[in-house]
């Protein structure tokens, strides 16, 4: 066929002896093209692996309680991403500890999850804007639980959209403390209460 003939011709071109500088340019082009093609294919595979195939053994059907532990801790769990994670874990049989600054929403979400998914759900009324003192209550509540998962979505924002440089310094410090420092401390507390077997998984 015509395609077979072109393939044979290309192979012959690749195998023939180098006789001029044009041959060097030809082979340089072949090498460059092969490199670009390889980079493209690897990029596609990385994209598929990142966005199309769940990572970390969390494919549908994976028993998360066996792989990680019986409990998951989710901050800011009464709305948005936090609520979505809480419902997903509960739907897969994982008990959930929900942290939120809104007591009324917390009571409602805990009740809904227990009723809809039949798992244990435990709420902790925690306002991260109060600073480090909130962690004592969190530590007491987590004590004794077999925790293997932490989803940290707590954050605060300004009252209205504004360039960061124009935000008052007091507000900037407050935002950075809640969104970074206090969430980091929360991770530290979480790690302290993870059972040893599951620490090995994390490490």
PDB file of C-alpha atoms in Angstrom, residues 7-149:
ATOM      1  CA  UNK A   7       7.189   3.741   5.889  1.00  0.00           C
ATOM      2  CA  UNK A   8       9.756   1.689   3.978  1.00  0.00           C
ATOM      3  CA  UNK A   9      11.098   4.843   2.347  1.00  0.00           C
ATOM      4  CA  UNK A  10      11.425   6.563   5.734  1.00  0.00           C
ATOM      5  CA  UNK A  11      13.258   3.582   7.205  1.00  0.00           C
ATOM      6  CA  UNK A  12      15.638   3.542   4.253  1.00  0.00           C
ATOM      7  CA  UNK A  13      16.320   7.240   4.746  1.00  0.00           C
ATOM      8  CA  UNK A  14      17.075   6.665   8.406  1.00  0.00           C
ATOM      9  CA  UNK A  15      19.437   3.768   7.712  1.00  0.00           C
ATOM     10  CA  UNK A  16      21.419   5.208   4.837  1.00  0.00           C
ATOM     11  CA  UNK A  17      24.988   6.427   5.588  1.00  0.00           C
ATOM     12  CA  UNK A  18      25.547  10.074   6.465  1.00  0.00           C
ATOM     13  CA  UNK A  19      27.166  11.791   3.501  1.00  0.00           C
ATOM     14  CA  UNK A  20      26.526  15.529   3.948  1.00  0.00           C
ATOM     15  CA  UNK A  21      25.592  18.201   6.429  1.00  0.00           C
ATOM     16  CA  UNK A  22      21.990  17.902   5.237  1.00  0.00           C
ATOM     17  CA  UNK A  23      21.976  14.367   6.608  1.00  0.00           C
ATOM     18  CA  UNK A  24      23.083  15.717   9.979  1.00  0.00           C
ATOM     19  CA  UNK A  25      20.213  18.212   9.873  1.00  0.00           C
ATOM     20  CA  UNK A  26      17.810  15.406   8.937  1.00  0.00           C
ATOM     21  CA  UNK A  27      18.831  13.248  11.879  1.00  0.00           C
ATOM     22  CA  UNK A  28      18.797  16.229  14.216  1.00  0.00           C
ATOM     23  CA  UNK A  29      15.207  16.884  13.103  1.00  0.00           C
ATOM     24  CA  UNK A  30      14.283  13.246  13.670  1.00  0.00           C
ATOM     25  CA  UNK A  31      15.747  13.309  17.182  1.00  0.00           C
ATOM     26  CA  UNK A  32      14.033  16.600  18.007  1.00  0.00           C
ATOM     27  CA  UNK A  33      10.714  15.340  16.650  1.00  0.00           C
ATOM     28  CA  UNK A  34      11.000  12.111  18.643  1.00  0.00           C
ATOM     29  CA  UNK A  35      11.753  14.119  21.782  1.00  0.00           C
ATOM     30  CA  UNK A  36       8.748  16.385  21.234  1.00  0.00           C
ATOM     31  CA  UNK A  37       6.474  13.422  20.525  1.00  0.00           C
ATOM     32  CA  UNK A  38       7.669  11.642  23.659  1.00  0.00           C
ATOM     33  CA  UNK A  39       7.112  14.773  25.736  1.00  0.00           C
ATOM     34  CA  UNK A  40       3.610  15.123  24.302  1.00  0.00           C
ATOM     35  CA  UNK A  41       2.690  11.492  25.002  1.00  0.00           C
ATOM     36  CA  UNK A  42       4.033  11.694  28.565  1.00  0.00           C
ATOM     37  CA  UNK A  43       2.066  14.902  29.121  1.00  0.00           C
ATOM     38  CA  UNK A  44      -1.125  13.230  27.952  1.00  0.00           C
ATOM     39  CA  UNK A  45      -0.496  10.243  30.226  1.00  0.00           C
ATOM     40  CA  UNK A  46       0.169  12.546  33.181  1.00  0.00           C
ATOM     41  CA  UNK A  47      -3.049  14.411  32.449  1.00  0.00           C
ATOM     42  CA  UNK A  48      -5.054  11.205  32.287  1.00  0.00           C
ATOM     43  CA  UNK A  49      -3.466   9.966  35.508  1.00  0.00           C
ATOM     44  CA  UNK A  50      -4.138  13.262  37.299  1.00  0.00           C
ATOM     45  CA  UNK A  51      -7.626  14.143  36.095  1.00  0.00           C
ATOM     46  CA  UNK A  52      -9.225  10.957  34.797  1.00  0.00           C
ATOM     47  CA  UNK A  53      -7.941   8.229  37.126  1.00  0.00           C
ATOM     48  CA  UNK A  54      -8.280   8.668  40.917  1.00  0.00           C
ATOM     49  CA  UNK A  55      -4.905   8.635  42.663  1.00  0.00           C
ATOM     50  CA  UNK A  56      -3.712   7.042  45.879  1.00  0.00           C
ATOM     51  CA  UNK A  57      -5.779   3.889  45.824  1.00  0.00           C
ATOM     52  CA  UNK A  58      -9.034   5.841  46.251  1.00  0.00           C
ATOM     53  CA  UNK A  59     -10.723   4.434  43.189  1.00  0.00           C
ATOM     54  CA  UNK A  60     -14.448   3.713  43.471  1.00  0.00           C
ATOM     55  CA  UNK A  61     -14.913   0.572  45.529  1.00  0.00           C
ATOM     56  CA  UNK A  62     -11.783   1.022  47.638  1.00  0.00           C
ATOM     57  CA  UNK A  63     -12.439   0.312  51.323  1.00  0.00           C
ATOM     58  CA  UNK A  64     -11.199   3.560  52.862  1.00  0.00           C
ATOM     59  CA  UNK A  65     -11.733   2.384  56.448  1.00  0.00           C
ATOM     60  CA  UNK A  66      -9.331  -0.512  55.884  1.00  0.00           C
ATOM     61  CA  UNK A  67      -6.782   1.581  53.992  1.00  0.00           C
ATOM     62  CA  UNK A  68      -6.749   4.663  56.221  1.00  0.00           C
ATOM     63  CA  UNK A  69      -8.895   4.263  59.335  1.00  0.00           C
ATOM     64  CA  UNK A  70     -12.448   4.478  60.605  1.00  0.00           C
ATOM     65  CA  UNK A  71     -12.617   8.257  60.994  1.00  0.00           C
ATOM     66  CA  UNK A  72     -12.036  11.298  58.790  1.00  0.00           C
ATOM     67  CA  UNK A  73     -11.683  14.842  60.141  1.00  0.00           C
ATOM     68  CA  UNK A  74     -13.008  17.684  57.985  1.00  0.00           C
ATOM     69  CA  UNK A  75     -12.702  21.373  58.854  1.00  0.00           C
ATOM     70  CA  UNK A  76     -15.223  23.958  57.626  1.00  0.00           C
ATOM     71  CA  UNK A  77     -17.469  20.977  57.022  1.00  0.00           C
ATOM     72  CA  UNK A  78     -20.921  22.575  56.865  1.00  0.00           C
ATOM     73  CA  UNK A  79     -20.695  24.111  53.395  1.00  0.00           C
ATOM     74  CA  UNK A  80     -18.778  24.099  50.133  1.00  0.00           C
ATOM     75  CA  UNK A  81     -15.826  21.769  49.717  1.00  0.00           C
ATOM     76  CA  UNK A  82     -15.849  20.667  53.340  1.00  0.00           C
ATOM     77  CA  UNK A  83     -19.455  19.493  53.139  1.00  0.00           C
ATOM     78  CA  UNK A  84     -18.811  17.735  49.827  1.00  0.00           C
ATOM     79  CA  UNK A  85     -15.875  15.817  51.326  1.00  0.00           C
ATOM     80  CA  UNK A  86     -17.891  14.929  54.425  1.00  0.00           C
ATOM     81  CA  UNK A  87     -20.742  13.514  52.350  1.00  0.00           C
ATOM     82  CA  UNK A  88     -18.374  11.607  50.061  1.00  0.00           C
ATOM     83  CA  UNK A  89     -16.528   9.959  52.944  1.00  0.00           C
ATOM     84  CA  UNK A  90     -19.796   9.140  54.718  1.00  0.00           C
ATOM     85  CA  UNK A  91     -21.195   7.599  51.528  1.00  0.00           C
ATOM     86  CA  UNK A  92     -18.171   5.282  51.495  1.00  0.00           C
ATOM     87  CA  UNK A  93     -18.642   4.138  55.073  1.00  0.00           C
ATOM     88  CA  UNK A  94     -16.137   6.416  56.829  1.00  0.00           C
ATOM     89  CA  UNK A  95     -17.192   7.988  60.135  1.00  0.00           C
ATOM     90  CA  UNK A  96     -16.671  11.743  60.130  1.00  0.00           C
ATOM     91  CA  UNK A  97     -15.658  14.422  62.621  1.00  0.00           C
ATOM     92  CA  UNK A  98     -16.952  17.756  61.384  1.00  0.00           C
ATOM     93  CA  UNK A  99     -15.514  21.097  62.493  1.00  0.00           C
ATOM     94  CA  UNK A 100     -17.359  24.349  61.932  1.00  0.00           C
ATOM     95  CA  UNK A 101     -17.791  27.790  63.494  1.00  0.00           C
ATOM     96  CA  UNK A 102     -21.547  27.685  62.833  1.00  0.00           C
ATOM     97  CA  UNK A 103     -23.205  25.680  65.606  1.00  0.00           C
ATOM     98  CA  UNK A 104     -26.659  25.569  63.989  1.00  0.00           C
ATOM     99  CA  UNK A 105     -25.317  24.392  60.629  1.00  0.00           C
ATOM    100  CA  UNK A 106     -23.093  21.862  62.357  1.00  0.00           C
ATOM    101  CA  UNK A 107     -26.004  20.258  64.222  1.00  0.00           C
ATOM    102  CA  UNK A 108     -28.031  20.059  61.017  1.00  0.00           C
ATOM    103  CA  UNK A 109     -25.236  18.572  58.896  1.00  0.00           C
ATOM    104  CA  UNK A 110     -24.312  15.983  61.542  1.00  0.00           C
ATOM    105  CA  UNK A 111     -27.949  14.897  61.773  1.00  0.00           C
ATOM    106  CA  UNK A 112     -28.330  14.716  57.987  1.00  0.00           C
ATOM    107  CA  UNK A 113     -25.201  12.601  57.526  1.00  0.00           C
ATOM    108  CA  UNK A 114     -26.147  10.175  60.268  1.00  0.00           C
ATOM    109  CA  UNK A 115     -29.636   9.768  58.825  1.00  0.00           C
ATOM    110  CA  UNK A 116     -28.705   9.566  55.147  1.00  0.00           C
ATOM    111  CA  UNK A 117     -25.519   7.491  55.277  1.00  0.00           C
ATOM    112  CA  UNK A 118     -25.822   5.491  58.499  1.00  0.00           C
ATOM    113  CA  UNK A 119     -22.332   6.313  59.768  1.00  0.00           C
ATOM    114  CA  UNK A 120     -21.185   7.951  62.969  1.00  0.00           C
ATOM    115  CA  UNK A 121     -20.862  11.711  62.683  1.00  0.00           C
ATOM    116  CA  UNK A 122     -19.413  13.903  65.409  1.00  0.00           C
ATOM    117  CA  UNK A 123     -19.486  17.696  65.395  1.00  0.00           C
ATOM    118  CA  UNK A 124     -16.978  20.039  67.016  1.00  0.00           C
ATOM    119  CA  UNK A 125     -17.953  23.698  67.328  1.00  0.00           C
ATOM    120  CA  UNK A 126     -14.587  25.298  66.542  1.00  0.00           C
ATOM    121  CA  UNK A 127     -13.921  28.893  65.545  1.00  0.00           C
ATOM    122  CA  UNK A 128     -10.371  29.068  64.193  1.00  0.00           C
ATOM    123  CA  UNK A 129     -10.412  32.855  64.414  1.00  0.00           C
ATOM    124  CA  UNK A 130     -10.113  32.484  68.211  1.00  0.00           C
ATOM    125  CA  UNK A 131      -6.535  31.330  67.799  1.00  0.00           C
ATOM    126  CA  UNK A 132      -4.561  28.488  69.395  1.00  0.00           C
ATOM    127  CA  UNK A 133      -6.947  28.063  72.339  1.00  0.00           C
ATOM    128  CA  UNK A 134      -9.430  26.291  70.050  1.00  0.00           C
ATOM    129  CA  UNK A 135      -7.033  23.374  69.660  1.00  0.00           C
ATOM    130  CA  UNK A 136      -7.448  22.155  73.232  1.00  0.00           C
ATOM    131  CA  UNK A 137     -11.102  21.353  72.525  1.00  0.00           C
ATOM    132  CA  UNK A 138     -10.153  19.682  69.247  1.00  0.00           C
ATOM    133  CA  UNK A 139      -7.515  17.550  70.950  1.00  0.00           C
ATOM    134  CA  UNK A 140      -9.963  16.381  73.607  1.00  0.00           C
ATOM    135  CA  UNK A 141     -12.583  15.528  71.001  1.00  0.00           C
ATOM    136  CA  UNK A 142     -10.193  13.543  68.800  1.00  0.00           C
ATOM    137  CA  UNK A 143      -8.698  11.530  71.638  1.00  0.00           C
ATOM    138  CA  UNK A 144      -9.313   7.793  71.194  1.00  0.00           C
ATOM    139  CA  UNK A 145     -10.550   7.948  67.602  1.00  0.00           C
ATOM    140  CA  UNK A 146      -8.877   5.902  64.845  1.00  0.00           C
ATOM    141  CA  UNK A 147      -8.229   8.782  62.469  1.00  0.00           C
ATOM    142  CA  UNK A 148      -6.661   8.291  59.070  1.00  0.00           C
ATOM    143  CA  UNK A 149      -7.843  11.235  56.964  1.00  0.00           C
TER     144      UNK A 149
END
